[in-house]
mmCIF file of C-alpha atoms in Angstrom:
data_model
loop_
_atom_site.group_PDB
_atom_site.id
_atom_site.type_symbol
_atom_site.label_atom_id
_atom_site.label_comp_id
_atom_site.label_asym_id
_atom_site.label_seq_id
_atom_site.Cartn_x
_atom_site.Cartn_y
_atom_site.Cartn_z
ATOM 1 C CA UNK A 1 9.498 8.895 23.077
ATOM 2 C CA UNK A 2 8.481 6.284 20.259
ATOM 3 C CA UNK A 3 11.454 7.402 17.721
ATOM 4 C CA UNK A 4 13.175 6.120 14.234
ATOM 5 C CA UNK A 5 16.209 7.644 13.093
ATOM 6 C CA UNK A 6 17.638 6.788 9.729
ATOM 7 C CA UNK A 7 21.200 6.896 8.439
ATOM 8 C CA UNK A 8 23.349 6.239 5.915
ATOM 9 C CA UNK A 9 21.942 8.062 2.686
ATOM 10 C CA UNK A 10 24.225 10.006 0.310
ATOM 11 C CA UNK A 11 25.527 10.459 -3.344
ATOM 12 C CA UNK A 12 26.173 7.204 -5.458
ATOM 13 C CA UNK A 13 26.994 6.679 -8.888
ATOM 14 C CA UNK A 14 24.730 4.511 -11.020
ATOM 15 C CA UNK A 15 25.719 0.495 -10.500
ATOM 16 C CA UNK A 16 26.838 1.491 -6.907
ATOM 17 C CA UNK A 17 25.588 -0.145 -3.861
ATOM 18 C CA UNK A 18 24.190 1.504 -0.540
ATOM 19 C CA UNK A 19 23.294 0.205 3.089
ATOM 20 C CA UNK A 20 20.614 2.275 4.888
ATOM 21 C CA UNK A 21 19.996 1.768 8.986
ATOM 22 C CA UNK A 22 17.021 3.011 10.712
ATOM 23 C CA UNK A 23 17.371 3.161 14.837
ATOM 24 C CA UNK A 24 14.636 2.487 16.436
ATOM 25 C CA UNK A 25 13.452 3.607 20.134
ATOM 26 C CA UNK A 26 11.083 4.343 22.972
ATOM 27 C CA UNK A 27 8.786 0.822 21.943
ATOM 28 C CA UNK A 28 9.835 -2.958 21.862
ATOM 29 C CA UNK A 29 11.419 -3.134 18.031
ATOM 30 C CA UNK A 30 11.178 -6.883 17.730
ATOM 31 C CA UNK A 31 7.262 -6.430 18.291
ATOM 32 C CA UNK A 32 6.686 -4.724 15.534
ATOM 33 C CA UNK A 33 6.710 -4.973 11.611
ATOM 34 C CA UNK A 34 8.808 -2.609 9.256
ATOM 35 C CA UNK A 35 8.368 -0.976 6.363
ATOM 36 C CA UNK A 36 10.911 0.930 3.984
ATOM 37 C CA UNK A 37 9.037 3.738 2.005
ATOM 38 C CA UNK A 38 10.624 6.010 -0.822
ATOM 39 C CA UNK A 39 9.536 9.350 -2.197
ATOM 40 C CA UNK A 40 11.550 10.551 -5.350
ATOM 41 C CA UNK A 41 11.903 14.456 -5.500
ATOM 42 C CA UNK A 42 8.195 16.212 -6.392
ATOM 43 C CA UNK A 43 6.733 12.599 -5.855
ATOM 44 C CA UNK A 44 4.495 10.731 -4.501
ATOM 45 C CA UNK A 45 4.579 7.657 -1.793
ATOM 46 C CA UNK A 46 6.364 4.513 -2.928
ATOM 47 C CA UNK A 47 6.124 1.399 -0.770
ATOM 48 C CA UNK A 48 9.505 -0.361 -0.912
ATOM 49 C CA UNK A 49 9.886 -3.274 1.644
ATOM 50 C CA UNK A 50 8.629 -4.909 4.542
ATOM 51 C CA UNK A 51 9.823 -7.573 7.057
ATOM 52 C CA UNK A 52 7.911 -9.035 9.567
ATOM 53 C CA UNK A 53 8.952 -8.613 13.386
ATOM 54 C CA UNK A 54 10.777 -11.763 13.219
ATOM 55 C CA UNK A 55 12.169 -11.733 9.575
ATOM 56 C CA UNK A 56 9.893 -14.427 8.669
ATOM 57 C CA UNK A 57 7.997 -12.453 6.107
ATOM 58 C CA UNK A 58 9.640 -10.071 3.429
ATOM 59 C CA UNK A 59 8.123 -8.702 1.140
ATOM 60 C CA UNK A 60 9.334 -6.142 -2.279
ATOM 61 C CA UNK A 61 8.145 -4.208 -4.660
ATOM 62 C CA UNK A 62 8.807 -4.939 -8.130
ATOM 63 C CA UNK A 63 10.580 -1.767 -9.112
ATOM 64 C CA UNK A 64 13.305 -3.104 -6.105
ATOM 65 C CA UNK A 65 12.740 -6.875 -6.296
ATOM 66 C CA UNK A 66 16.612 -8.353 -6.599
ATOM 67 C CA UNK A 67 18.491 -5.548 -5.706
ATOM 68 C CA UNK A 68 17.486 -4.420 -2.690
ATOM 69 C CA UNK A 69 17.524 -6.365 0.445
ATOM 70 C CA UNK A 70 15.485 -5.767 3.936
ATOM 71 C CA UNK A 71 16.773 -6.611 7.024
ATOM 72 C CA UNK A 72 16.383 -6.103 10.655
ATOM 73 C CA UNK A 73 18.694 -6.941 14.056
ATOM 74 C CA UNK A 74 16.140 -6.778 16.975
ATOM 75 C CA UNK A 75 19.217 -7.198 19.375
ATOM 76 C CA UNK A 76 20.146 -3.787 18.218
ATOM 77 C CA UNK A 77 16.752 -2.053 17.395
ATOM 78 C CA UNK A 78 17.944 -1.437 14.024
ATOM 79 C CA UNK A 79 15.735 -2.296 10.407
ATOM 80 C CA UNK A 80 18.290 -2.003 7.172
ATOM 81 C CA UNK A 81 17.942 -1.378 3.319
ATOM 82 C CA UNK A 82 20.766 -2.813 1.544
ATOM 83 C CA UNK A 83 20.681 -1.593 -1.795
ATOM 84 C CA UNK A 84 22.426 -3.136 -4.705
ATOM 85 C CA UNK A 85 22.707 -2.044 -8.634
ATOM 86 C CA UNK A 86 21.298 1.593 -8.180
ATOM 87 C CA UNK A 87 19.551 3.641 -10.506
ATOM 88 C CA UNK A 88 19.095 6.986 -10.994
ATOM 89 C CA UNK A 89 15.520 5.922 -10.511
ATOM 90 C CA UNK A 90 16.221 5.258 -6.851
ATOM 91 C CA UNK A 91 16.895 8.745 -6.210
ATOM 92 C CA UNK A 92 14.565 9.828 -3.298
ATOM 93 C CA UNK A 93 14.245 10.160 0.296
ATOM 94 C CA UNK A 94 14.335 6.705 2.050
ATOM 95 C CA UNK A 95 11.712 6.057 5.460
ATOM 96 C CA UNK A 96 11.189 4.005 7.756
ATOM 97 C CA UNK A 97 8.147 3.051 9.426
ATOM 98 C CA UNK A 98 6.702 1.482 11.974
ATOM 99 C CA UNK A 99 3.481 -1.095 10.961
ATOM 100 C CA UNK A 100 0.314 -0.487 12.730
ATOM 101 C CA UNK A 101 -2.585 -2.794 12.826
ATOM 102 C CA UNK A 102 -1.213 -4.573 9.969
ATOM 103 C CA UNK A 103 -0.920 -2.440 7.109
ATOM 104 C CA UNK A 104 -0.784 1.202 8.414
ATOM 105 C CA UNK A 105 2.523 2.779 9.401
ATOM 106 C CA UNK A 106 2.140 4.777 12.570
ATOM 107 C CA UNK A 107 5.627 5.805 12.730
ATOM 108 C CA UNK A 108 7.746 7.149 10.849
ATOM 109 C CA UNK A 109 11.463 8.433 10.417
ATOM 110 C CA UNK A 110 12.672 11.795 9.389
ATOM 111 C CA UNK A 111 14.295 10.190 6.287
ATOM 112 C CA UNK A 112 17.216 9.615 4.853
ATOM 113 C CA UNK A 113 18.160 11.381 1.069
ATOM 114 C CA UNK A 114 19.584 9.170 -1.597
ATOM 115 C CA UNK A 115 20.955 10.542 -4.743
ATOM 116 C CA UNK A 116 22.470 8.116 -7.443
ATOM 117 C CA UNK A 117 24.060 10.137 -10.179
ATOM 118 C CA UNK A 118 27.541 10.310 -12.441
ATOM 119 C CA UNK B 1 1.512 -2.508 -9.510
ATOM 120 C CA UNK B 2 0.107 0.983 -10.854
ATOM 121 C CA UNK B 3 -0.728 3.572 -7.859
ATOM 122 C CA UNK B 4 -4.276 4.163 -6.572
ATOM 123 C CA UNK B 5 -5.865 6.898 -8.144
ATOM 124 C CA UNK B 6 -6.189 10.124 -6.620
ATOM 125 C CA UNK B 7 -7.327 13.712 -7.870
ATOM 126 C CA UNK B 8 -4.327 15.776 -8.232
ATOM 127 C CA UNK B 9 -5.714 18.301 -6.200
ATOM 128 C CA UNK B 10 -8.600 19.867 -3.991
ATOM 129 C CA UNK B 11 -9.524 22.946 -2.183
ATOM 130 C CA UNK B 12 -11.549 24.158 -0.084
ATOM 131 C CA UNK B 13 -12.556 27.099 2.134
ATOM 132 C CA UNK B 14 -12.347 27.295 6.312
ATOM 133 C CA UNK B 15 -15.166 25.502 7.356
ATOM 134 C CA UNK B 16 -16.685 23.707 4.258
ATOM 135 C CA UNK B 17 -15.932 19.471 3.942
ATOM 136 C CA UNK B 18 -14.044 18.223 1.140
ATOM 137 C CA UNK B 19 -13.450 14.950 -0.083
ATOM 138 C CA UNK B 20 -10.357 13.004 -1.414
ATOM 139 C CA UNK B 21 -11.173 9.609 -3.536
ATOM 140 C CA UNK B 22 -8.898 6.545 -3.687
ATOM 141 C CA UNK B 23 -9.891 4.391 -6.928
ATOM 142 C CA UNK B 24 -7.794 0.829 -7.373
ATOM 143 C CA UNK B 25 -9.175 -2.495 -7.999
ATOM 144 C CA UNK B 26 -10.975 -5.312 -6.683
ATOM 145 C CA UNK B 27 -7.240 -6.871 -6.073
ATOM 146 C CA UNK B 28 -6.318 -4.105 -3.845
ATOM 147 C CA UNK B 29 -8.745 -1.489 -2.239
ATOM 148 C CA UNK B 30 -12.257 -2.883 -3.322
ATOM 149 C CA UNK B 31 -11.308 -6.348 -2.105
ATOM 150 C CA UNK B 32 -9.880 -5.418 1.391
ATOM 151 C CA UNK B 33 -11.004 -3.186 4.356
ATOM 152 C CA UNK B 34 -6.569 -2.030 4.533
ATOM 153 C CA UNK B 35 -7.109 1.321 3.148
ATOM 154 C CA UNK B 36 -5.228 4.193 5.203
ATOM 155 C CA UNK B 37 -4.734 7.471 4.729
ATOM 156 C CA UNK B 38 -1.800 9.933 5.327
ATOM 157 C CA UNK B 39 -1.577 13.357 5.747
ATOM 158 C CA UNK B 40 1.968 14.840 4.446
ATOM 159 C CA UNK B 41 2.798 18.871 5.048
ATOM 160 C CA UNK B 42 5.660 20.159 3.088
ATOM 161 C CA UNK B 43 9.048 18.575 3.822
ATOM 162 C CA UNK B 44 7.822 16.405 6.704
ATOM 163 C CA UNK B 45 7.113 12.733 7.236
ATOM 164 C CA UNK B 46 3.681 11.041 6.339
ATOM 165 C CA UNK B 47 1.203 10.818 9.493
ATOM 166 C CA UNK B 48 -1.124 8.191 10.022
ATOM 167 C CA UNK B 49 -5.104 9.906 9.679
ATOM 168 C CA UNK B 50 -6.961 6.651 8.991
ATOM 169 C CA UNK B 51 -6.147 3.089 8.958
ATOM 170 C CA UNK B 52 -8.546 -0.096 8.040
ATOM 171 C CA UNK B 53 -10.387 2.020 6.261
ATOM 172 C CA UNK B 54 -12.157 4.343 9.242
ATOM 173 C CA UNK B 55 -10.612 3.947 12.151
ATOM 174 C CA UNK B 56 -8.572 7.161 13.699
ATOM 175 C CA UNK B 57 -5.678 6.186 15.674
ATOM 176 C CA UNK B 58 -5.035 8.082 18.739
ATOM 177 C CA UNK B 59 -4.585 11.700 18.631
ATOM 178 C CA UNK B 60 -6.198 12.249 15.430
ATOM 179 C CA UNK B 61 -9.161 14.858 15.389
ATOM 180 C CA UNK B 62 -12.732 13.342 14.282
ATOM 181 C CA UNK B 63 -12.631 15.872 11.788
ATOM 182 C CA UNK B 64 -11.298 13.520 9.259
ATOM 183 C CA UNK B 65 -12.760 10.355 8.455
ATOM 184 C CA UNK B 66 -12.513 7.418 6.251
ATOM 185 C CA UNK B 67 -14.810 5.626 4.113
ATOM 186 C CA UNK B 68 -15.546 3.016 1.184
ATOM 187 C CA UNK B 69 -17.308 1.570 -1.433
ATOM 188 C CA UNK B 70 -16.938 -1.011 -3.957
ATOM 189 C CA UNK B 71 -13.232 0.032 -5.524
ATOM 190 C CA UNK B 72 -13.131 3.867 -4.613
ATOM 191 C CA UNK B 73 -11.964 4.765 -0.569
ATOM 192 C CA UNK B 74 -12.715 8.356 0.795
ATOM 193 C CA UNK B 75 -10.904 10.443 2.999
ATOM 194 C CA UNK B 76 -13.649 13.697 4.370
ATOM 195 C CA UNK B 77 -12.650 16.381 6.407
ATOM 196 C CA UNK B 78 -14.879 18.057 7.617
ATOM 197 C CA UNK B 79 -14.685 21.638 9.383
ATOM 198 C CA UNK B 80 -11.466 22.605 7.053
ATOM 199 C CA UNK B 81 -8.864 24.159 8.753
ATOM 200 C CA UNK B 82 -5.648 26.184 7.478
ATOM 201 C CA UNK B 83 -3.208 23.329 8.977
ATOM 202 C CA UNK B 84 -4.930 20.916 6.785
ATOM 203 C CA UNK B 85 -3.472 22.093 4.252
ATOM 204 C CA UNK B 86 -1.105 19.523 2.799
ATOM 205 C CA UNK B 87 -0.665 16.232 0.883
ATOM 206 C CA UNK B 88 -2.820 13.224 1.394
ATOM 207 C CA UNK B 89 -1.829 10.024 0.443
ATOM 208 C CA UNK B 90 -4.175 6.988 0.453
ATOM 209 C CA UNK B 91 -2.437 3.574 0.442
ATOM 210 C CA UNK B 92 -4.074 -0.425 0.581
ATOM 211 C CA UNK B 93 -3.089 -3.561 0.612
ATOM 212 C CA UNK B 94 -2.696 -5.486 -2.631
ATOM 213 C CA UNK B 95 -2.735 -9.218 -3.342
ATOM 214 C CA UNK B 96 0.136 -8.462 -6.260
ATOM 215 C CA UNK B 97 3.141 -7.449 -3.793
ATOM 216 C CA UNK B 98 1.706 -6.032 -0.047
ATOM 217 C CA UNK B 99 0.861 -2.193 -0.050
ATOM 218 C CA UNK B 100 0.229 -0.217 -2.940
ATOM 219 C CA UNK B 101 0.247 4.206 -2.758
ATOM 220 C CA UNK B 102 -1.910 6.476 -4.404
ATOM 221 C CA UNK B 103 -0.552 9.440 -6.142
ATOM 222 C CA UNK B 104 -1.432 11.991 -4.202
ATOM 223 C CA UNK B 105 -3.515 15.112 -3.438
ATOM 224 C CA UNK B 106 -2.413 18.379 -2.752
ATOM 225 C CA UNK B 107 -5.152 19.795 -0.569
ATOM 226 C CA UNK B 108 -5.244 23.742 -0.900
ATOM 227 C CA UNK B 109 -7.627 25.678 1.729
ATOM 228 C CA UNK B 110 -8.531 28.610 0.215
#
């Protein structure tokens, strides 16, 4: 079964730093494209990141440019958000998906919940 | 990079089509054929409905399909069923960072 798992989400003060992981499974990981997506509470769809299957491509969005960092480790199956100087902004629920045919995401993750407060 | 813009909502009863627009730019959705669509029910993940603008990936009924023109990107769905019910996100390509979101629509089937 084509699977993502993510991990590593929790409570963070503002100014604190956070590493998310995302486990992939069931399809060859270093195939693919991944994408980090975001979705603050009552909110919409925010793109975050994306890295290209050999981490030759990255890509941010402006709202996460400098702080956050994508990265992936095909050896393990396993795409990562580190993420520097949060905000309370940041709060949301963290995917990850899979690309598909360039710029869709076919797969996705449960998600993972951040929260920065004091 | 502002969202795409969606109506906040639509509705519609068993049966009857509806239709969700998608309005960005000509440096995102009117310049590219990389609009998809997502269908999100309450507390789940996003799921893939439409990608390059029309095509259905596998599994996906031919109930919903995807169109364009000039700026604006439509999502129909034809035949509405209760389990459509949900949110629908449209996203594209954009030459300003890589994918850009709309807002979102809550479709409500009456």
């Amino acid at each position: 079964e084509v699977q993502l798992v993510e991990s590593g989400g929790g409570l963070v003060k503002p100014g604190g730093s956070l590493r998310l992981s995302c486990a992939a499974s069931g399809f060859t990981f270093s195939s693919y494209s991944m994408n980090w997506v975001r979705q603050a509470p009552g909110k919409g769809l925010e793109w975050v990141s994306s890295i290209s299957s050999s981490s030759s491509y990255i890509y941010y969005a402006d709202s996460v440019k400098g702080r956050f960092t994508i990265s992936r480790d095909n050896a393990k199956n396993s795409l990562y958000l580190q993420m520097n100087s949060l905000r309370a902004e940041d709060t949301a629920v963290y995917y990850c998906a899979r690309s598909y045919q360039l710029l869709s995401m076919d797969v996705w993750g449960q998600g993972t919940t951040v929260t920065v407060s004091s | 990079q502002s969202a795409l813009t969606q109506p906040a909502s639509v509705s519609g009863s068993p049966g009857q089509s509806i239709t969700i627009s998608c309005t960005g730019t000509s440096s995102d959705v009117g310049g590219y054929n990389y609009v998809s669509w997502y269908q999100q029910h309450p507390g789940k993940a996003p799921k893939l409905m439409i990608y390059d603008v029309s095509n259905r990936p596998s599994g996906v009924s031919n109930r919903f399909s995807g169109s364009k023109s000039g700026n604006t990107a439509s999502l129909t769905i034809s035949g509405l069923q209760a389990e459509d019910e949900a949110d629908y996100y449209c996203s594209s390509y954009t030459s300003s960072s890589l994918v850009v979101f709309g807002g979102g629509t809550k479709l409500t089937v009456l």
